[in-house]
XYZ file of C-alpha atoms in Angstrom:
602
model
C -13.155 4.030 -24.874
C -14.833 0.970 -23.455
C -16.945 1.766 -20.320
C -19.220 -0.147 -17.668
C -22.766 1.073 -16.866
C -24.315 0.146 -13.262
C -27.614 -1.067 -14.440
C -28.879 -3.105 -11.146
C -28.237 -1.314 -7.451
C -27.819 1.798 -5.514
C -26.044 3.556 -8.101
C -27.873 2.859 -11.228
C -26.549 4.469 -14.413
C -23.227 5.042 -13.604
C -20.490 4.901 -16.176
C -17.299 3.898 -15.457
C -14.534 4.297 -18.336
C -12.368 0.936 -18.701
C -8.831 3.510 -19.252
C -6.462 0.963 -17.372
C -5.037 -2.202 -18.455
C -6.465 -4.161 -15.385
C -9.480 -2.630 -13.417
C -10.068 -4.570 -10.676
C -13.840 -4.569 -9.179
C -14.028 -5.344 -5.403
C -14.502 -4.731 -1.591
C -10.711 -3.315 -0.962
C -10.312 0.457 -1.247
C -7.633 0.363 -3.763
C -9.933 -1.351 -6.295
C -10.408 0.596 -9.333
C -14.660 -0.450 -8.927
C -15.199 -0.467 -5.225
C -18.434 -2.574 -4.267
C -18.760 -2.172 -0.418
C -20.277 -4.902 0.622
C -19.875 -8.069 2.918
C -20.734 -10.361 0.189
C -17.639 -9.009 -2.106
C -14.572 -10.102 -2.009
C -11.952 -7.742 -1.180
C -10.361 -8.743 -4.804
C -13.262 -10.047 -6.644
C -12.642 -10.216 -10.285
C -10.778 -8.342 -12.812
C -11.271 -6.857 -16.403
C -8.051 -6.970 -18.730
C -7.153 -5.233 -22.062
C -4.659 -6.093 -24.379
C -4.948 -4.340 -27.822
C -8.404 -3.279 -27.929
C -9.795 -6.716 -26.619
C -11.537 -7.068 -23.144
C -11.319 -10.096 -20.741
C -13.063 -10.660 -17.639
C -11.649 -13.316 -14.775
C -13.142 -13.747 -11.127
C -10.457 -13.606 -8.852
C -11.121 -16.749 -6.786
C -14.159 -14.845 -4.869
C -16.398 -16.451 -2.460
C -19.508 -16.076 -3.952
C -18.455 -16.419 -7.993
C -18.987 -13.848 -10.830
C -21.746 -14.154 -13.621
C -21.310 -13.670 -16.984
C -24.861 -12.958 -18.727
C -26.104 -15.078 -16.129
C -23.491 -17.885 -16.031
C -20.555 -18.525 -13.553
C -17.276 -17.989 -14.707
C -14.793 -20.823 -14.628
C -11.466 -18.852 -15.702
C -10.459 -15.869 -18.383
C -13.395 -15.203 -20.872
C -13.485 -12.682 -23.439
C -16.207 -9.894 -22.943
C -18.785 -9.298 -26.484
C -19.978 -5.164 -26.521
C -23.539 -5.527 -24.497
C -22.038 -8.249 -22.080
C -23.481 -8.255 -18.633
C -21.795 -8.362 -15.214
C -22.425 -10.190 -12.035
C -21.127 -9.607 -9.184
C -23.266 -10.504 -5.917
C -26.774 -7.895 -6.104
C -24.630 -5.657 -8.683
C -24.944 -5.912 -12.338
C -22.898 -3.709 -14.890
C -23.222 -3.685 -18.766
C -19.979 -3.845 -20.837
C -19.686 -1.381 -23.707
C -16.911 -1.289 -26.504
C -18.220 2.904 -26.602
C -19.133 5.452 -24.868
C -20.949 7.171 -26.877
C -23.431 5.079 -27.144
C -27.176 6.205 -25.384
C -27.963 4.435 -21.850
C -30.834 2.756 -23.488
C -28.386 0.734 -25.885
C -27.820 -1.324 -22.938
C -31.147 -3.266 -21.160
C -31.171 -5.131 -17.849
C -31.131 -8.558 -18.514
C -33.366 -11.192 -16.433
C -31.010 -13.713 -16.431
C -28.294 -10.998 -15.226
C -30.016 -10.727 -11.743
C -31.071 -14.469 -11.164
C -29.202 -17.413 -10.230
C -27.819 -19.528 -7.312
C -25.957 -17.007 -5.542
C -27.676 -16.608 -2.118
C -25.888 -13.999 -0.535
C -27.418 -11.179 -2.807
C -28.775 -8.300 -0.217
C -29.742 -5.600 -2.716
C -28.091 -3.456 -0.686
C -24.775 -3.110 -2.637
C -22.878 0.280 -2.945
C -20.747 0.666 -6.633
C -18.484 4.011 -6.466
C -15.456 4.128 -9.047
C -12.031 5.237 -7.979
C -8.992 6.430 -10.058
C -5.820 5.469 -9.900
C -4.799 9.494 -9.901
C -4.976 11.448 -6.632
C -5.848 15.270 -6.512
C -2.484 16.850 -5.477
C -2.211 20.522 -4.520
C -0.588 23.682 -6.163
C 2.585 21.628 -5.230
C 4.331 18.829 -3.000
C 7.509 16.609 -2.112
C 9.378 14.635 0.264
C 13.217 16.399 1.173
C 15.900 14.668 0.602
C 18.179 17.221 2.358
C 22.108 17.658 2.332
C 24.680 17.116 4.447
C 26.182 20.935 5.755
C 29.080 22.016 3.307
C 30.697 24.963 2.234
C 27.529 27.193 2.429
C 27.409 28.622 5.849
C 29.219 28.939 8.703
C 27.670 27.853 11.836
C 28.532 29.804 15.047
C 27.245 27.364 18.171
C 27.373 30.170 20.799
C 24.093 30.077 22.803
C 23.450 33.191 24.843
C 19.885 33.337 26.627
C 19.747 36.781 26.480
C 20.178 39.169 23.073
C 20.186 42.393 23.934
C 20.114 43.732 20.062
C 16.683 41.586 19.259
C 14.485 44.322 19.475
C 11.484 42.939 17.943
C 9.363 39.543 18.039
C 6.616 38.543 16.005
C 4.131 35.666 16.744
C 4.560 34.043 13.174
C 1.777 31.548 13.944
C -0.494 34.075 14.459
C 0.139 35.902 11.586
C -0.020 32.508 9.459
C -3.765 32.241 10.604
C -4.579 36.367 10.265
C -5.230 38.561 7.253
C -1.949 39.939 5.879
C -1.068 43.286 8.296
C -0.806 45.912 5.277
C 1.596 48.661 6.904
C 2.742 52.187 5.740
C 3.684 50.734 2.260
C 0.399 47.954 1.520
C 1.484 48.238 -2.594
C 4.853 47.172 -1.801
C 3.793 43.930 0.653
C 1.124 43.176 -1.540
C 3.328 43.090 -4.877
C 5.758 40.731 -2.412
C 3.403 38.520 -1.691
C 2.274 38.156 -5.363
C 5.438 37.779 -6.231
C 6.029 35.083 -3.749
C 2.811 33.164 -4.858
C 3.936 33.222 -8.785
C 7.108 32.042 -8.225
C 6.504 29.215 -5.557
C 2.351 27.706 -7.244
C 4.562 25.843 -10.120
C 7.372 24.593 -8.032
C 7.123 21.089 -6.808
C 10.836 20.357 -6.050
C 12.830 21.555 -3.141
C 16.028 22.690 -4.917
C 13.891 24.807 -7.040
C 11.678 25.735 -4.399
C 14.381 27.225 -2.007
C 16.495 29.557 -4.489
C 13.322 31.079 -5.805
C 12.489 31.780 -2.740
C 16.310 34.120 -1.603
C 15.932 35.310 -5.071
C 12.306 36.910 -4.447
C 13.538 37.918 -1.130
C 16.683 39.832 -2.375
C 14.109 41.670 -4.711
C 11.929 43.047 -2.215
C 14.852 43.577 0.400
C 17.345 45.864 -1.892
C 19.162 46.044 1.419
C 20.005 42.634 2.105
C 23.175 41.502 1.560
C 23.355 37.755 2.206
C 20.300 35.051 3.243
C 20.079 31.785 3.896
C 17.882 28.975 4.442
C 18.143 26.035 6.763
C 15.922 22.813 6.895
C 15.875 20.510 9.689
C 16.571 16.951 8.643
C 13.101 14.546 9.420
C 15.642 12.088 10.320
C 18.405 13.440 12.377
C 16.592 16.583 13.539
C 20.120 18.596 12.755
C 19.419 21.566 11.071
C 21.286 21.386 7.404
C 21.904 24.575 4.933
C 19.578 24.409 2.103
C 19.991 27.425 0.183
C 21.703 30.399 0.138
C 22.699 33.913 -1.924
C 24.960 36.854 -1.309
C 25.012 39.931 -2.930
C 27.658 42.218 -4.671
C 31.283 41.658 -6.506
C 32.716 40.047 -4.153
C 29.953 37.921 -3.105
C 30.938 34.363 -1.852
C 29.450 30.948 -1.923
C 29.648 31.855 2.000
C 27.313 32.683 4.416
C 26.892 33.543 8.051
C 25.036 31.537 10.235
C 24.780 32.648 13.671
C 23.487 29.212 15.803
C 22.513 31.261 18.793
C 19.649 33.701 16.616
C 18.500 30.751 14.814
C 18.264 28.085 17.752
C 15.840 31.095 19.458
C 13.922 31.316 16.470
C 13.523 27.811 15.903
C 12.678 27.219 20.213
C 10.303 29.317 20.037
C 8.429 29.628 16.998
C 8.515 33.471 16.976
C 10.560 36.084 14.455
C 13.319 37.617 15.480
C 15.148 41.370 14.687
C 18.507 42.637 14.871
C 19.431 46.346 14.287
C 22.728 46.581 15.280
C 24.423 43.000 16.189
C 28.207 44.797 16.599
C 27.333 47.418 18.827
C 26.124 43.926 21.130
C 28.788 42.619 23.832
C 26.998 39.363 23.295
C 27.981 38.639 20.034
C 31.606 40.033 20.083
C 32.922 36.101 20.531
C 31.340 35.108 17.215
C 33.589 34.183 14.556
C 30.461 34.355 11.839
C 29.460 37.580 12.883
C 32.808 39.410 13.371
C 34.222 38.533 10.125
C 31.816 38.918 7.725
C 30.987 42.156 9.561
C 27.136 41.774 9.430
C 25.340 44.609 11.352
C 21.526 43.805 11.012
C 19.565 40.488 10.527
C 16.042 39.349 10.420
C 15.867 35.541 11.239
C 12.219 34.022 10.242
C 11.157 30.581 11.504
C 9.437 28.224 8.542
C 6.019 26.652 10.697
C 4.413 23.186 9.495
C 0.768 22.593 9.288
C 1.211 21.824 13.187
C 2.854 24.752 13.779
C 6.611 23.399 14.210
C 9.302 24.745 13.156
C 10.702 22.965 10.423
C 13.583 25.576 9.709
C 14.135 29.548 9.276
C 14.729 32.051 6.307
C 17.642 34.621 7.946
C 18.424 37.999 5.740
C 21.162 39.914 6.727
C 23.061 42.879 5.933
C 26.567 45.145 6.578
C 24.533 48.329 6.670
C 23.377 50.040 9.443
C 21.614 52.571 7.307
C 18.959 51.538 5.793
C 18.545 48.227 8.433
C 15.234 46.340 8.469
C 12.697 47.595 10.070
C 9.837 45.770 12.261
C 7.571 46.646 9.039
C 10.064 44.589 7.034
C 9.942 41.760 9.583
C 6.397 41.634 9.466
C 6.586 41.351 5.613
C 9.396 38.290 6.130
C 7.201 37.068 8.353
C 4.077 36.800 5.697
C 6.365 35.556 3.095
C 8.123 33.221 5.774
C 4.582 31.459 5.512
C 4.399 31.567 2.373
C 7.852 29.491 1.303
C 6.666 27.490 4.207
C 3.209 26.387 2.363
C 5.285 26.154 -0.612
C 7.774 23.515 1.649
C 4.819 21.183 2.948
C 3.494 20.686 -0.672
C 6.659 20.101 -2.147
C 7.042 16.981 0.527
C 3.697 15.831 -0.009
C 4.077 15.613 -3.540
C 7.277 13.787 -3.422
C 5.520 11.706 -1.161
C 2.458 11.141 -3.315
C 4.909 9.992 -6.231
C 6.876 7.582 -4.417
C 3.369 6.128 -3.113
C 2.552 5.696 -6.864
C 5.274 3.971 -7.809
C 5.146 2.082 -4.743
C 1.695 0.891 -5.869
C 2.195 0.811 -9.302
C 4.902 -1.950 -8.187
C 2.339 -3.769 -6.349
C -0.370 -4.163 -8.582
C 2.136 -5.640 -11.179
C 3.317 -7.874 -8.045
C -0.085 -8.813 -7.147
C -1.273 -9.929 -10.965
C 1.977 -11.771 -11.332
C 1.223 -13.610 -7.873
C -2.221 -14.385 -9.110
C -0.928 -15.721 -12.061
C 0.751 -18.656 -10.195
C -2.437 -19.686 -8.221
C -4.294 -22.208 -10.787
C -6.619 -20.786 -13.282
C -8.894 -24.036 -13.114
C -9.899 -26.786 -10.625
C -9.057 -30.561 -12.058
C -11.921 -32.110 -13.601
C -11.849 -35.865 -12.446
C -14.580 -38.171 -12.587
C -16.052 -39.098 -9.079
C -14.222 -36.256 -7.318
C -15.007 -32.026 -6.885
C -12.242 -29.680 -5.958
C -12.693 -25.671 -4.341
C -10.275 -23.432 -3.253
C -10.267 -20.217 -1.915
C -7.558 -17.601 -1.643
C -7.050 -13.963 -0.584
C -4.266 -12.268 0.437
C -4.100 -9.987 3.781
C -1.696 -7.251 1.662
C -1.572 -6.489 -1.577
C 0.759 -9.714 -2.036
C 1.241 -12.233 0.231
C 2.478 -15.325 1.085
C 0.192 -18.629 1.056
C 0.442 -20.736 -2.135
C -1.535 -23.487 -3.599
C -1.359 -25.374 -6.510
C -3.088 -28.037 -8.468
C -0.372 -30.330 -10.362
C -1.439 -33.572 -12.560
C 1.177 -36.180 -12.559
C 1.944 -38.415 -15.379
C 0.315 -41.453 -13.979
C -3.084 -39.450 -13.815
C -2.984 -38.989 -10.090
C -3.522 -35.311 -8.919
C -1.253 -33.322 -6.318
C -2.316 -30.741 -3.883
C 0.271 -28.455 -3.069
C -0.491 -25.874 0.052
C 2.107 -23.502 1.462
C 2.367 -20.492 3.840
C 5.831 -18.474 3.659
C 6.548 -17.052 7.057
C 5.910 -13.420 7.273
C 3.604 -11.087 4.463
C 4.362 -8.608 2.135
C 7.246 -8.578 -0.648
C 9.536 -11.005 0.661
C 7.127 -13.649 1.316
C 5.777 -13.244 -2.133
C 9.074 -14.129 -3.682
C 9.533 -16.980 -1.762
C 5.823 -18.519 -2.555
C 7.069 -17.960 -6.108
C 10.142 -19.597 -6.078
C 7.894 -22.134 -3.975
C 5.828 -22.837 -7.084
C 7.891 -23.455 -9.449
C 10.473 -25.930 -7.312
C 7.581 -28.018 -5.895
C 6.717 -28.902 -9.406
C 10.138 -29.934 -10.297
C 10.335 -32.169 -7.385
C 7.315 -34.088 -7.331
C 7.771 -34.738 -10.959
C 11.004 -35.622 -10.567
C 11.252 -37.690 -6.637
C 10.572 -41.127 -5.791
C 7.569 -40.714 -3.911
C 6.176 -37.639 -2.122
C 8.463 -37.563 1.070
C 11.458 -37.836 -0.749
C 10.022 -35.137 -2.929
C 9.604 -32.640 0.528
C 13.487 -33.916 1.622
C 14.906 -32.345 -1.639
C 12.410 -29.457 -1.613
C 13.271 -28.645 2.216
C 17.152 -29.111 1.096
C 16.989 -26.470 -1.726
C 14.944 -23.888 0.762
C 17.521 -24.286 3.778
C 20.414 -23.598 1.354
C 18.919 -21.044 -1.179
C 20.619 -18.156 1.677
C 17.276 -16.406 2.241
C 17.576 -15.420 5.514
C 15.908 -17.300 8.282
C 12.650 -17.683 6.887
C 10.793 -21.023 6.351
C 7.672 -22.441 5.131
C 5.031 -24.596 6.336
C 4.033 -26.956 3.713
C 1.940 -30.116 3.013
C 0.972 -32.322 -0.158
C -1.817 -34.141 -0.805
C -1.835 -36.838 -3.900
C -4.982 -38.394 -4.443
C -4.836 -41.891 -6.361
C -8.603 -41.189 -8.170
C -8.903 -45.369 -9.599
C -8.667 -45.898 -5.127
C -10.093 -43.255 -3.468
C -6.446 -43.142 -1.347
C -4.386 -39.963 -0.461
C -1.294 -39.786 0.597
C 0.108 -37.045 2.932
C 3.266 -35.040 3.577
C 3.045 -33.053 6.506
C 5.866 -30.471 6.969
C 5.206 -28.524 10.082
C 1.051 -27.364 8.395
C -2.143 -27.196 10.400
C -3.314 -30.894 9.638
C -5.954 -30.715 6.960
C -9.077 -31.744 8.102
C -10.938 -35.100 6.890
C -14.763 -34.806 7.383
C -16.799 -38.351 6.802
C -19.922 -38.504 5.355
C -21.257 -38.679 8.853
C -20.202 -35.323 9.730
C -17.296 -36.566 11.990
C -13.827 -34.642 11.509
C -10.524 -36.109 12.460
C -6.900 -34.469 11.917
C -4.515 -36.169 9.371
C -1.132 -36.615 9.390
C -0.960 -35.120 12.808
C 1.673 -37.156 14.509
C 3.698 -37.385 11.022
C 4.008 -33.547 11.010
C 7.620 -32.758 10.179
C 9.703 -29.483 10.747
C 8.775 -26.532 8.481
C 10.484 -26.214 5.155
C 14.004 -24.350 5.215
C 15.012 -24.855 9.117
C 16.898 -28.111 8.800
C 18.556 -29.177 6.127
C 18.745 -33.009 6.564
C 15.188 -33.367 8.199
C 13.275 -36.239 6.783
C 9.807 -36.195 5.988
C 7.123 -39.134 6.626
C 4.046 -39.986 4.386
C 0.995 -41.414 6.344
C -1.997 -42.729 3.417
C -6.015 -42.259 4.010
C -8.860 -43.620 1.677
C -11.471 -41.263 0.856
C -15.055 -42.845 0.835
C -17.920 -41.646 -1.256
C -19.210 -38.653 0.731
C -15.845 -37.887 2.518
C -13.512 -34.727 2.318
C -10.102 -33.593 2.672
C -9.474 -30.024 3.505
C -6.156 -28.599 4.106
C -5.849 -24.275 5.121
C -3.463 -21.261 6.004
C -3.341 -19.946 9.378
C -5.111 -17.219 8.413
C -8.393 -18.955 9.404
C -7.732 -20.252 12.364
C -5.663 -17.252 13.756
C -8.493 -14.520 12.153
C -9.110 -11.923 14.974
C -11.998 -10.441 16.284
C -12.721 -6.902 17.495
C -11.925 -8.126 21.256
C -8.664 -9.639 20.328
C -10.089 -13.310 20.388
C -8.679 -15.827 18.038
C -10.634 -17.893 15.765
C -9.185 -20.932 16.270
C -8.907 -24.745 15.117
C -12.424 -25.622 17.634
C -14.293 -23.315 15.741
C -13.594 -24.411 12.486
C -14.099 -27.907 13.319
C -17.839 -26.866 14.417
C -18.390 -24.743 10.960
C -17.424 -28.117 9.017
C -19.855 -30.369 11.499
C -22.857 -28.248 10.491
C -21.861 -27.903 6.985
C -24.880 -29.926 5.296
C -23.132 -29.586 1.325
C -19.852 -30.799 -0.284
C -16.356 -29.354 -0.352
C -17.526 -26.405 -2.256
C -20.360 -25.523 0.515
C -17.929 -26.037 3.514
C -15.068 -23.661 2.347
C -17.643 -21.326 1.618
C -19.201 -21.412 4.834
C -15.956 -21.073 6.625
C -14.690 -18.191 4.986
C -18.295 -16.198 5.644
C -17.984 -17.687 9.380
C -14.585 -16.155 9.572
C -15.537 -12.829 8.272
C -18.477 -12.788 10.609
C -15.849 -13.347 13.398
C -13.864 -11.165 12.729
C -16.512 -8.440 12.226
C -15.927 -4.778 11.386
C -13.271 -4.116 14.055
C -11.494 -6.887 14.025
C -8.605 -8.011 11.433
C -7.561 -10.802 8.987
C -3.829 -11.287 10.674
C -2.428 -13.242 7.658
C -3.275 -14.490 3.837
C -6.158 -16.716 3.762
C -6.277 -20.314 1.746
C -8.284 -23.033 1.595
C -8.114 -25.868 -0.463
C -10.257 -29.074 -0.466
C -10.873 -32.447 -2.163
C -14.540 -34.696 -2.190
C -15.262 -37.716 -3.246
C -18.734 -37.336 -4.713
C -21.803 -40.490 -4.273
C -22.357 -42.223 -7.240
C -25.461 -40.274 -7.745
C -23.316 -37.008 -8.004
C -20.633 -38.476 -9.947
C -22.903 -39.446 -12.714
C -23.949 -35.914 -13.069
């Protein structure tokens, strides 16, 4: 198995085995390679396998990631003793594991270059995609109330026959009370504990639980259990066994024992219910003749009652006794324990596949955002992208026409998550088709907006703007549709707006909107940079917005090119925003400079 071995920072000589397809290394908790640091990208790069072979990508981080000492500038394939990059960290790639730590030597040009934000002060810890469950777990999916029970919805506030109550949350946190017979309660509990540790699902969770019952209980003539609903709060029949010949899929279910139970939290006995004037009214009681009962609530973590275990039975001799409540009670907690894993690991599975989902959602989504910039003489390109969730919704794209001039596409889908994913992809691929296939640009954003409004996606819309730079002139020409203007800084250092007043409506909101181009000339020195919202709306820890001023000051004092500036602005934002604050949406920036003729000849 492939591995990488921390060889520069905090945690030198660390292995971490490459088992996954895609191990992402990064500043975001659900990273595979967590590097917890300011400097990291939340998503910095990623390592990918396919049949043995090992490839290693940045993921369009801030601050790059080095290669045996060299930027990388898209996918490259990874050679066994290959060194990593990323910020002050630096891990060694090995095809084996069994290979001695020494195999592998820090590398000079591993821990030098032109990154400047290095701190030596980074922290590597490796995660797994597996989480430690308990000795069980699930989330209930409970049924509707059938033909198991009947449910008798007298409520008296008095019961006369209860002639013992137990304090069941007590006795959850105490040691077992062993009574006159400690063998039998302590073979009941074993019992209990065998048949519930391998049990993670709630059908087989409940019968198991009547069946043990019934064994310990030769009395007993019918139980049941009930489970309140997380949703509805009704309390639905879950599980239930009779005893005997005769024995039914029928139970009684007397509302006004187990609505006391369940109020109060505590245990409840019955000796002799028929003997009671109280109950003489109830149907459930009367006909299935049922003289003693012990009704046992099921307690949460926190100590709520989530339901009750009930045993009852037509004999008056032998009845339960308060020793046999206080052994109901024990296994009550029990079953109950048994309950709250099942959930949580029903919940821990769904959350898998829920992520498993994502990360394929999230490497497909990266997939669409251009691998390289556009090499053209005379001009640099940078972007930067990142998205608030796991997918999100801002798009940008790099497209060469046929007559050699290059497009900027920029987008931001309204909303995050899922939906606005799937939008930004169907985004991608329709832009292309009409700006290869319209006039000119605007007539290019009327068909685009067209196919949006009527594509029945809800009322969701996009705001959008183009950018086609003509490299033989040095002259852009914008399409504004409803987008934060980009931002055109001289060589001076002044920064004016573009395409402000030509801003159109937002993509998808009306149909036969048309769209207006307005054209600017780059001069050597000069640069164009268009960005999400989620810049200018970033958050700090005192609710204050970022904001368009702002940014226009980070650009002023920029002293670089287009590269320097988006850099700068993302680690202004992020300073902003600071540890309490919050990113509110995705975050893209994309940028165009025309270089001097000293840099162009370079």
């Amino acid at each position: 198995m492939a591995i990488l071995r921390v060889l520069s920072g905090d945690e030198t000589g660390r292995v971490m085995p490459l088992s996954e397809e895609r191990t992402i290394l990064g500043r975001h908790p659900n990273c595979q390679v967590v590097l917890d640091n300011a400097s990291v990208s939340r998503h910095h790069a990623q390592i990918l396998e396919s049949h043995g072979t090992f490839y290693l990508e940045d993921l369009r981080s801030r601050n790059g990631t080095f290669l045996n000492g060299q930027q990388l500038d898209g996918r490259t394939l990874l050679s066994d003793g290959d060194q990593i990059r990323v910020c002050d960290i630096v891990v060694g790639f090995q095809l084996r594991n069994d290979l001695p730590p020494s195999s592998l030597i820090l590398k000079t040009d591993s821990i030098t270059g032109d990154d400047p934000n290095s701190t030596r002060e980074t922290l590597v810890r490796s995660t797994t995609a597996e989480m430690p469950v308990g000795p069980g777990v699930a989330t209930v999916e409970l049924e509707s109330f059938g033909t198991g029970g009947v449910l008798d919805e007298e409520f008296e506030d008095d019961i006369s026959s209860i002639i013992a109550k137990v304090d069941t949350s007590r006795l959850a946190s105490d040691a077992f009370r062993l009574g006159p017979h400690p063998d039998v309660k302590l073979k009941a509990i074993l019992e209990i504990s065998q048949a519930l540790r391998r049990e993670l699902e709630i059908d087989s969770v409940l019968p198991k639980i009547l069946a043990v019952l019934f064994g310990i209980f030769p009395q007993a003539d019918e139980g049941f259990i009930l489970l309140k609903d997380p949703q509805t709060e009704k309390l639905r029949v879950k599980a239930t066994r009779a005893r005997g010949a005769d024995a039914t899929d029928q139970v009684a279910v007397s509302m006004t024992i187990v609505r006391k139970v369940i109020d109060s939290g505590e245990a409840m006995l019955s000796r002799d219910l028929q003997d009671d004037s109280r109950f003489s009214g109830s149907k459930s009681l009367s006909q299935f003749a049922i003289r003693a009962m012990m009704c046992v609530p099921l307690l949460d973590t926190a100590q709520q009652a989530i339901g009750v275990i009930q045993i009852d039975t037509r004999r008056s001799d032998p009845g339960f006794t308060e020793e046999d409540l206080d052994l109901l009670v024990s296994v009550a907690s029990q079953a109950a324990m048994a309950l709250e894993n099942a959930r949580l690991h029903e919940a821990v599975i769904k959350q898998r596949d829920v992520e498993r989902d994502l990360e394929f959602a999230t490497q497909v989504q990266l997939g669409f955002l251009p691998k390289e910039r556009p090499k053209v003489p005379g001009y640099a390109f940078a972007d930067y992208y990142e998205a608030a969730m796991s997918v999100g919704g801002d798009y940008f794209d790099y497209i060469a026409m046929p007559d050699k001039r290059i497009a900027i596409a920029l987008g931001d889908v309204a909303g995050k998550g899922m939906p606005a994913a799937l939008l930004m992809a169907r985004l991608y691929a329709s832009t292309r088709y009409e700006l290869f296939t319209a006039e000119n640009p605007a007539e290019a954003l009327n068909r685009l907006n067209r196919d949006i409004t009527g594509s029945g996606i809800g009322h969701r819309f996009v705001t959008f703007v183009v950018m086609i730079l003509d490299p033989e002139t040095g002259d852009i020409v914008v399409v504004n549709a409803g987008h934060i203007p980009p931002q055109l800084r001289r060589s001076n250092g002044t920064i004016e707006p573009v395409a402000k007043e030509e801003s159109g409506l937002p993509l998808g909101i009306m149909p036969d909107h048309e769209y207006n181009a307005v054209t600017v000339h780059l001069e050597p020195g000069d640069t164009l940079l268009a960005f999400t919202d989620g810049v200018t709306e970033a958050m700090s820890g005192d609710r204050a917005i970022y904001g368009r001023e702002r940014l226009k000051q980070c650009l002023a004092a920029v002293n670089g090119g287009i590269g320097s500036q988006i850099k700068a602005l993302v680690s202004d934002v992020e300073t902003f925003i600071g540890k309490n604050g919050s990113a509110r949406d995705d975050t893209c920036c994309v940028g165009i400079e025309r270089l001097l003729l000293d840099d162009s000849t370079i």
